[in-house]
Amino acid sequence: MKHILIIGAGAIGAYLVRELHAMYPQAKMSCIDRAEFVEAARKRLRGIAGDHVEVFESVAAVPSGVELAVECGGHAAVTQHGEACLDAGYDLLVASVGALADQALHDRIVAAAKRNDRKLLIPAGAVAGMDGLAAARLAGIDRVRYTSRKLPLAWKGTHAEKLCDLGAVTVSTEFLKTDARQAATLFPQNANVAATIALAGVGFERTEVSLNADPSAKGNTHLVEVEGPCGTMRIELSNKPFPDNPKTSMLAGLSLLRVIRNRSEAVQV
Ligand SMILES: NC(=O)c1ccc[n+]([C@@H]2O[C@H](COP(=O)([O-])OP(=O)(O)OC[C@H]3O[C@@H](n4cnc5c(N)ncnc54)[C@H](O)[C@@H]3O)[C@@H](O)[C@H]2O)c1
């Protein structure tokens, strides 16, 4: 790994800079962040990786030689920089997979990958078992169900407030049963996991989603259930948050790091 581009210098971006600098001390890292945040990001990241890291406002300003672009800047960052990365000839690893629930954006990004003979890489992120789901898809899948459970107050400030009285929930309550497209659109904070499952499995319309306010939930839990000719799967996670951002799962940063490392390791697992 000689030169990597990281889009978004927040919790995940800074974590990646720290880990990659430790793993590949000679590697150059370019970062992109919002114009108003460039100076702060430069100061923060220089404190981690010294002059091995530089921060820019756009893909066009990044020096040549990038081997991989990693988006961890949110859905707006995918919209703003996704195609530009692929047009610049970089493979693109996206953390904000939920952005791809917008079919028009999805189609533009996939078209950019194809016309540049580059890859759009979708990590498992905060969920697990996506290798098994994507493999099962090759034999056809009958059913994929994703269930999200959080404490009632963890749904505060979201569309859930319009669907149930969160303050009055005393037993586990399913407040929305829908498909992955609508879940990703109405609940951007759940969009990444729902979209990842949809893209790995049976698509946005056929992926069933159940959102629950559960007073007994242990943190932020995800359950993925799959039925098909090759058998059944039940994948359950209870994720711990990232120290720098309680809305992000630690596993999401680790999952990106795994994909990046795999590109330069002799053995890829
Ligand atoms: N796939 C998953 O399971 C999963 C899990 C958690 C988070 N995520 C995604 O990862 C993203 C980053 O998470 P985080 O905890 O680091 O967030 P964060 O809020 O700590 O950091 C986001 C950074 O991106 C920057 N940014 C915002 N808009 C941008 C733009 N248009 N261009 C460039 N930079 C921009 C912000 O200034 C900030 O520095 C989240 O927004 C989320 O979409 C995905």
GROMACS .gro file of C-alpha atoms and ligand atoms in nm:
model
  313
    1MET     CA    1   0.000   0.000   0.000
    2LYS     CA    2   0.173   0.318  -0.120
    3HIS     CA    3  -0.100   0.579  -0.157
    4ILE     CA    4  -0.457   0.561  -0.029
    5LEU     CA    5  -0.734   0.821  -0.051
    6ILE     CA    6  -0.972   0.852   0.245
    7ILE     CA    7  -1.290   1.056   0.202
    8GLY     CA    8  -1.416   1.187   0.537
    9ALA     CA    9  -1.176   1.256   0.823
   10GLY     CA   10  -1.422   1.172   1.102
   11ALA     CA   11  -1.423   0.881   1.348
   12ILE     CA   12  -1.366   0.608   1.088
   13GLY     CA   13  -1.133   0.819   0.870
   14ALA     CA   14  -0.905   0.912   1.160
   15TYR     CA   15  -0.908   0.549   1.280
   16LEU     CA   16  -0.802   0.429   0.934
   17VAL     CA   17  -0.522   0.689   0.914
   18ARG     CA   18  -0.393   0.574   1.255
   19GLU     CA   19  -0.406   0.202   1.174
   20LEU     CA   20  -0.272   0.233   0.820
   21HIS     CA   21   0.016   0.454   0.930
   22ALA     CA   22   0.110   0.190   1.189
   23MET     CA   23   0.083  -0.095   0.934
   24TYR     CA   24   0.243   0.082   0.635
   25PRO     CA   25   0.468   0.355   0.785
   26GLN     CA   26   0.591   0.468   0.442
   27ALA     CA   27   0.244   0.492   0.285
   28LYS     CA   28   0.111   0.826   0.170
   29MET     CA   29  -0.247   0.908   0.271
   30SER     CA   30  -0.458   1.175   0.105
   31CYS     CA   31  -0.786   1.275   0.267
   32ILE     CA   32  -1.084   1.474   0.147
   33ASP     CA   33  -1.322   1.657   0.375
   34ARG     CA   34  -1.570   1.943   0.352
   35ALA     CA   35  -1.408   2.280   0.271
   36GLU     CA   36  -1.491   2.425   0.613
   37PHE     CA   37  -1.334   2.126   0.789
   38VAL     CA   38  -1.011   2.092   0.589
   39GLU     CA   39  -0.794   2.294   0.829
   40ALA     CA   40  -0.924   2.114   1.139
   41ALA     CA   41  -0.891   1.776   0.968
   42ARG     CA   42  -0.533   1.856   0.859
   43LYS     CA   43  -0.439   1.943   1.216
   44ARG     CA   44  -0.603   1.631   1.357
   45LEU     CA   45  -0.460   1.389   1.102
   46ARG     CA   46  -0.109   1.543   1.104
   47GLY     CA   47  -0.113   1.471   1.479
   48ILE     CA   48  -0.161   1.104   1.389
   49ALA     CA   49   0.054   1.048   1.080
   50GLY     CA   50   0.271   1.361   1.045
   51ASP     CA   51   0.355   1.459   0.687
   52HIS     CA   52   0.245   1.119   0.555
   53VAL     CA   53  -0.106   1.264   0.538
   54GLU     CA   54  -0.252   1.564   0.353
   55VAL     CA   55  -0.610   1.693   0.335
   56PHE     CA   56  -0.786   1.828   0.026
   57GLU     CA   57  -1.132   1.950  -0.075
   58SER     CA   58  -1.181   1.754  -0.395
   59VAL     CA   59  -1.068   1.446  -0.587
   60ALA     CA   60  -0.920   1.674  -0.856
   61ALA     CA   61  -0.677   1.827  -0.602
   62VAL     CA   62  -0.539   1.489  -0.486
   63PRO     CA   63  -0.189   1.403  -0.621
   64SER     CA   64  -0.170   1.109  -0.863
   65GLY     CA   65  -0.081   0.752  -0.770
   66VAL     CA   66  -0.381   0.663  -0.553
   67GLU     CA   67  -0.434   0.284  -0.540
   68LEU     CA   68  -0.769   0.281  -0.359
   69ALA     CA   69  -1.029   0.540  -0.253
   70VAL     CA   70  -1.216   0.471   0.071
   71GLU     CA   71  -1.534   0.666   0.140
   72CYS     CA   72  -1.623   0.717   0.506
   73GLY     CA   73  -1.775   1.064   0.481
   74GLY     CA   74  -2.149   0.991   0.479
   75HIS     CA   75  -2.409   0.966   0.206
   76ALA     CA   76  -2.335   1.317   0.072
   77ALA     CA   77  -1.972   1.219   0.022
   78VAL     CA   78  -2.074   0.925  -0.201
   79THR     CA   79  -2.290   1.160  -0.409
   80GLN     CA   80  -2.021   1.428  -0.427
   81HIS     CA   81  -1.705   1.222  -0.483
   82GLY     CA   82  -1.805   0.867  -0.582
   83GLU     CA   83  -1.806   0.904  -0.959
   84ALA     CA   84  -1.504   1.138  -0.955
   85CYS     CA   85  -1.296   0.868  -0.779
   86LEU     CA   86  -1.389   0.605  -1.036
   87ASP     CA   87  -1.335   0.850  -1.324
   88ALA     CA   88  -0.990   0.925  -1.179
   89GLY     CA   89  -0.916   0.552  -1.214
   90TYR     CA   90  -0.945   0.450  -0.847
   91ASP     CA   91  -1.135   0.150  -0.712
   92LEU     CA   92  -1.391   0.279  -0.461
   93LEU     CA   93  -1.466   0.119  -0.124
   94VAL     CA   94  -1.784   0.272   0.023
   95ALA     CA   95  -1.882   0.273   0.391
   96SER     CA   96  -2.201   0.471   0.331
   97VAL     CA   97  -2.368   0.189   0.139
   98GLY     CA   98  -2.713   0.328   0.223
   99ALA     CA   99  -2.652   0.604  -0.033
  100LEU     CA  100  -2.692   0.332  -0.298
  101ALA     CA  101  -3.059   0.289  -0.201
  102ASP     CA  102  -3.100   0.590  -0.432
  103GLN     CA  103  -3.132   0.389  -0.753
  104ALA     CA  104  -3.027   0.679  -0.979
  105LEU     CA  105  -2.706   0.734  -0.778
  106HIS     CA  106  -2.643   0.358  -0.767
  107ASP     CA  107  -2.675   0.337  -1.146
  108ARG     CA  108  -2.443   0.637  -1.204
  109ILE     CA  109  -2.173   0.491  -0.978
  110VAL     CA  110  -2.196   0.144  -1.131
  111ALA     CA  111  -2.179   0.298  -1.481
  112ALA     CA  112  -1.867   0.494  -1.376
  113ALA     CA  113  -1.705   0.174  -1.245
  114LYS     CA  114  -1.780  -0.006  -1.573
  115ARG     CA  115  -1.664   0.271  -1.807
  116ASN     CA  116  -1.336   0.306  -1.616
  117ASP     CA  117  -1.287  -0.070  -1.568
  118ARG     CA  118  -1.268  -0.009  -1.191
  119LYS     CA  119  -1.440  -0.179  -0.895
  120LEU     CA  120  -1.705  -0.055  -0.654
  121LEU     CA  121  -1.630  -0.244  -0.331
  122ILE     CA  122  -1.906  -0.302  -0.071
  123PRO     CA  123  -1.775  -0.398   0.273
  124ALA     CA  124  -1.980  -0.594   0.527
  125GLY     CA  125  -1.953  -0.287   0.755
  126ALA     CA  126  -2.149  -0.316   1.078
  127VAL     CA  127  -2.306  -0.648   0.981
  128ALA     CA  128  -2.153  -0.993   0.929
  129GLY     CA  129  -2.211  -1.300   0.716
  130MET     CA  130  -2.229  -1.111   0.386
  131ASP     CA  131  -1.988  -1.363   0.227
  132GLY     CA  132  -2.234  -1.646   0.303
  133LEU     CA  133  -2.534  -1.443   0.189
  134ALA     CA  134  -2.368  -1.343  -0.140
  135ALA     CA  135  -2.260  -1.705  -0.199
  136ALA     CA  136  -2.610  -1.839  -0.122
  137ARG     CA  137  -2.751  -1.593  -0.377
  138LEU     CA  138  -2.578  -1.788  -0.654
  139ALA     CA  139  -2.813  -2.082  -0.585
  140GLY     CA  140  -3.118  -1.854  -0.544
  141ILE     CA  141  -3.256  -1.734  -0.210
  142ASP     CA  142  -3.617  -1.771  -0.097
  143ARG     CA  143  -3.621  -1.518   0.184
  144VAL     CA  144  -3.401  -1.258   0.361
  145ARG     CA  145  -3.525  -1.088   0.674
  146TYR     CA  146  -3.336  -0.815   0.863
  147THR     CA  147  -3.445  -0.723   1.217
  148SER     CA  148  -3.304  -0.419   1.395
  149ARG     CA  149  -3.352  -0.379   1.772
  150LYS     CA  150  -3.257  -0.076   1.978
  151LEU     CA  151  -3.361   0.069   2.310
  152PRO     CA  152  -3.672   0.289   2.264
  153LEU     CA  153  -3.479   0.609   2.338
  154ALA     CA  154  -3.215   0.519   2.077
  155TRP     CA  155  -3.486   0.574   1.812
  156LYS     CA  156  -3.549   0.929   1.937
  157GLY     CA  157  -3.508   1.198   1.672
  158THR     CA  158  -3.591   0.950   1.394
  159HIS     CA  159  -3.902   0.876   1.187
  160ALA     CA  160  -3.990   0.616   1.457
  161GLU     CA  161  -4.134   0.901   1.664
  162LYS     CA  162  -4.409   0.936   1.402
  163LEU     CA  163  -4.489   0.563   1.417
  164CYS     CA  164  -4.502   0.494   1.789
  165ASP     CA  165  -4.493   0.659   2.131
  166LEU     CA  166  -4.133   0.568   2.222
  167GLY     CA  167  -4.171   0.695   2.580
  168ALA     CA  168  -4.460   0.453   2.642
  169VAL     CA  169  -4.292   0.137   2.508
  170THR     CA  170  -4.261  -0.123   2.786
  171VAL     CA  171  -4.233  -0.443   2.578
  172SER     CA  172  -4.052  -0.511   2.252
  173THR     CA  173  -4.251  -0.331   1.980
  174GLU     CA  174  -4.222  -0.364   1.603
  175PHE     CA  175  -4.305  -0.017   1.478
  176LEU     CA  176  -4.226  -0.076   1.110
  177LYS     CA  177  -4.233  -0.376   0.877
  178THR     CA  178  -4.121  -0.284   0.529
  179ASP     CA  179  -3.863  -0.349   0.256
  180ALA     CA  180  -3.499  -0.242   0.250
  181ARG     CA  181  -3.558   0.043   0.004
  182GLN     CA  182  -3.815   0.214   0.226
  183ALA     CA  183  -3.623   0.136   0.546
  184ALA     CA  184  -3.305   0.290   0.403
  185THR     CA  185  -3.496   0.598   0.288
  186LEU     CA  186  -3.697   0.659   0.607
  187PHE     CA  187  -3.417   0.561   0.847
  188PRO     CA  188  -3.081   0.686   0.713
  189GLN     CA  189  -2.912   0.568   1.035
  190ASN     CA  190  -3.015   0.208   0.956
  191ALA     CA  191  -2.964   0.249   0.583
  192ASN     CA  192  -2.609   0.118   0.561
  193VAL     CA  193  -2.687  -0.221   0.711
  194ALA     CA  194  -3.019  -0.262   0.527
  195ALA     CA  195  -2.857  -0.165   0.194
  196THR     CA  196  -2.557  -0.394   0.246
  197ILE     CA  197  -2.787  -0.692   0.313
  198ALA     CA  198  -3.000  -0.601   0.010
  199LEU     CA  199  -2.701  -0.571  -0.224
  200ALA     CA  200  -2.543  -0.895  -0.099
  201GLY     CA  201  -2.871  -1.087  -0.116
  202VAL     CA  202  -3.202  -1.044  -0.293
  203GLY     CA  203  -3.212  -0.670  -0.363
  204PHE     CA  204  -3.388  -0.377  -0.197
  205GLU     CA  205  -3.749  -0.470  -0.276
  206ARG     CA  206  -3.730  -0.836  -0.168
  207THR     CA  207  -3.534  -0.779   0.156
  208GLU     CA  208  -3.780  -0.774   0.447
  209VAL     CA  209  -3.702  -0.529   0.726
  210SER     CA  210  -3.841  -0.518   1.080
  211LEU     CA  211  -3.757  -0.222   1.306
  212ASN     CA  212  -3.815  -0.261   1.680
  213ALA     CA  213  -3.804  -0.053   1.995
  214ASP     CA  214  -3.705  -0.301   2.264
  215PRO     CA  215  -3.655  -0.203   2.631
  216SER     CA  216  -3.447  -0.520   2.680
  217ALA     CA  217  -3.218  -0.461   2.376
  218LYS     CA  218  -2.849  -0.493   2.452
  219GLY     CA  219  -2.721  -0.196   2.253
  220ASN     CA  220  -2.767  -0.188   1.879
  221THR     CA  221  -2.854  -0.539   1.758
  222HIS     CA  222  -2.890  -0.676   1.406
  223LEU     CA  223  -3.042  -1.011   1.310
  224VAL     CA  224  -3.022  -1.144   0.955
  225GLU     CA  225  -3.222  -1.456   0.866
  226VAL     CA  226  -3.183  -1.629   0.531
  227GLU     CA  227  -3.371  -1.922   0.377
  228GLY     CA  228  -3.283  -2.088   0.047
  229PRO     CA  229  -3.190  -2.407  -0.135
  230CYS     CA  230  -2.851  -2.420   0.036
  231GLY     CA  231  -3.002  -2.406   0.385
  232THR     CA  232  -3.081  -2.146   0.647
  233MET     CA  233  -2.867  -1.880   0.815
  234ARG     CA  234  -2.917  -1.681   1.131
  235ILE     CA  235  -2.661  -1.405   1.193
  236GLU     CA  236  -2.699  -1.201   1.511
  237LEU     CA  237  -2.481  -0.910   1.620
  238SER     CA  238  -2.474  -0.685   1.920
  239ASN     CA  239  -2.232  -0.411   1.822
  240LYS     CA  240  -2.024  -0.187   2.044
  241PRO     CA  241  -1.997   0.178   1.935
  242PHE     CA  242  -1.685   0.351   1.808
  243PRO     CA  243  -1.513   0.549   2.086
  244ASP     CA  244  -1.521   0.871   1.876
  245ASN     CA  245  -1.875   0.836   1.743
  246PRO     CA  246  -2.150   0.650   1.934
  247LYS     CA  247  -2.361   0.633   1.616
  248THR     CA  248  -2.097   0.423   1.437
  249SER     CA  249  -2.020   0.058   1.518
  250MET     CA  250  -1.659  -0.034   1.585
  251LEU     CA  251  -1.705  -0.325   1.348
  252ALA     CA  252  -1.766  -0.085   1.056
  253GLY     CA  253  -1.415   0.064   1.083
  254LEU     CA  254  -1.259  -0.278   1.130
  255SER     CA  255  -1.443  -0.411   0.827
  256LEU     CA  256  -1.300  -0.134   0.605
  257LEU     CA  257  -0.952  -0.197   0.742
  258ARG     CA  258  -0.986  -0.566   0.659
  259VAL     CA  259  -1.076  -0.491   0.295
  260ILE     CA  260  -0.783  -0.247   0.263
  261ARG     CA  261  -0.536  -0.492   0.420
  262ASN     CA  262  -0.658  -0.779   0.205
  263ARG     CA  263  -0.551  -0.587  -0.104
  264SER     CA  264  -0.188  -0.603  -0.002
  265GLU     CA  265  -0.170  -0.935   0.186
  266ALA     CA  266  -0.056  -1.259   0.024
  267VAL     CA  267  -0.338  -1.448   0.196
  268GLN     CA  268  -0.683  -1.290   0.178
  269VAL     CA  269  -0.947  -1.396   0.433
  270LIG     N1  270  -2.154   0.022   0.631
  270LIG     C1  271  -2.181   0.034   0.761
  270LIG     O1  272  -2.227  -0.061   0.825
  270LIG     C2  273  -2.152   0.163   0.831
  270LIG     C3  274  -2.149   0.168   0.971
  270LIG     C4  275  -2.120   0.289   1.032
  270LIG     C5  276  -2.098   0.403   0.957
  270LIG     N2  277  -2.104   0.394   0.820
  270LIG     C6  278  -2.086   0.515   0.737
  270LIG     O2  279  -1.960   0.571   0.764
  270LIG     C7  280  -1.974   0.711   0.764
  270LIG     C8  281  -1.863   0.773   0.847
  270LIG     O3  282  -1.878   0.736   0.982
  270LIG     P1  283  -1.802   0.821   1.095
  270LIG     O4  284  -1.840   0.761   1.224
  270LIG     O5  285  -1.658   0.833   1.060
  270LIG     O6  286  -1.873   0.963   1.078
  270LIG     P2  287  -1.821   1.104   1.131
  270LIG     O7  288  -1.942   1.191   1.138
  270LIG     O8  289  -1.736   1.089   1.251
  270LIG     O9  290  -1.725   1.157   1.014
  270LIG     C9  291  -1.771   1.192   0.886
  270LIG    C10  292  -1.666   1.283   0.822
  270LIG    O10  293  -1.702   1.302   0.684
  270LIG    C11  294  -1.693   1.441   0.654
  270LIG     N3  295  -1.784   1.474   0.544
  270LIG    C12  296  -1.916   1.502   0.550
  270LIG     N4  297  -1.963   1.528   0.426
  270LIG    C13  298  -1.858   1.513   0.341
  270LIG    C14  299  -1.843   1.529   0.201
  270LIG     N5  300  -1.948   1.562   0.122
  270LIG     N6  301  -1.721   1.509   0.147
  270LIG    C15  302  -1.615   1.475   0.226
  270LIG     N7  303  -1.623   1.460   0.359
  270LIG    C16  304  -1.744   1.479   0.416
  270LIG    C17  305  -1.729   1.511   0.785
  270LIG    O11  306  -1.683   1.645   0.786
  270LIG    C18  307  -1.657   1.421   0.887
  270LIG    O12  308  -1.522   1.458   0.902
  270LIG    C19  309  -2.116   0.736   0.819
  270LIG    O13  310  -2.168   0.858   0.771
  270LIG    C20  311  -2.193   0.619   0.767
  270LIG    O14  312  -2.261   0.651   0.646
  270LIG    C21  313  -2.129   0.278   0.758
   0.00000   0.00000   0.00000
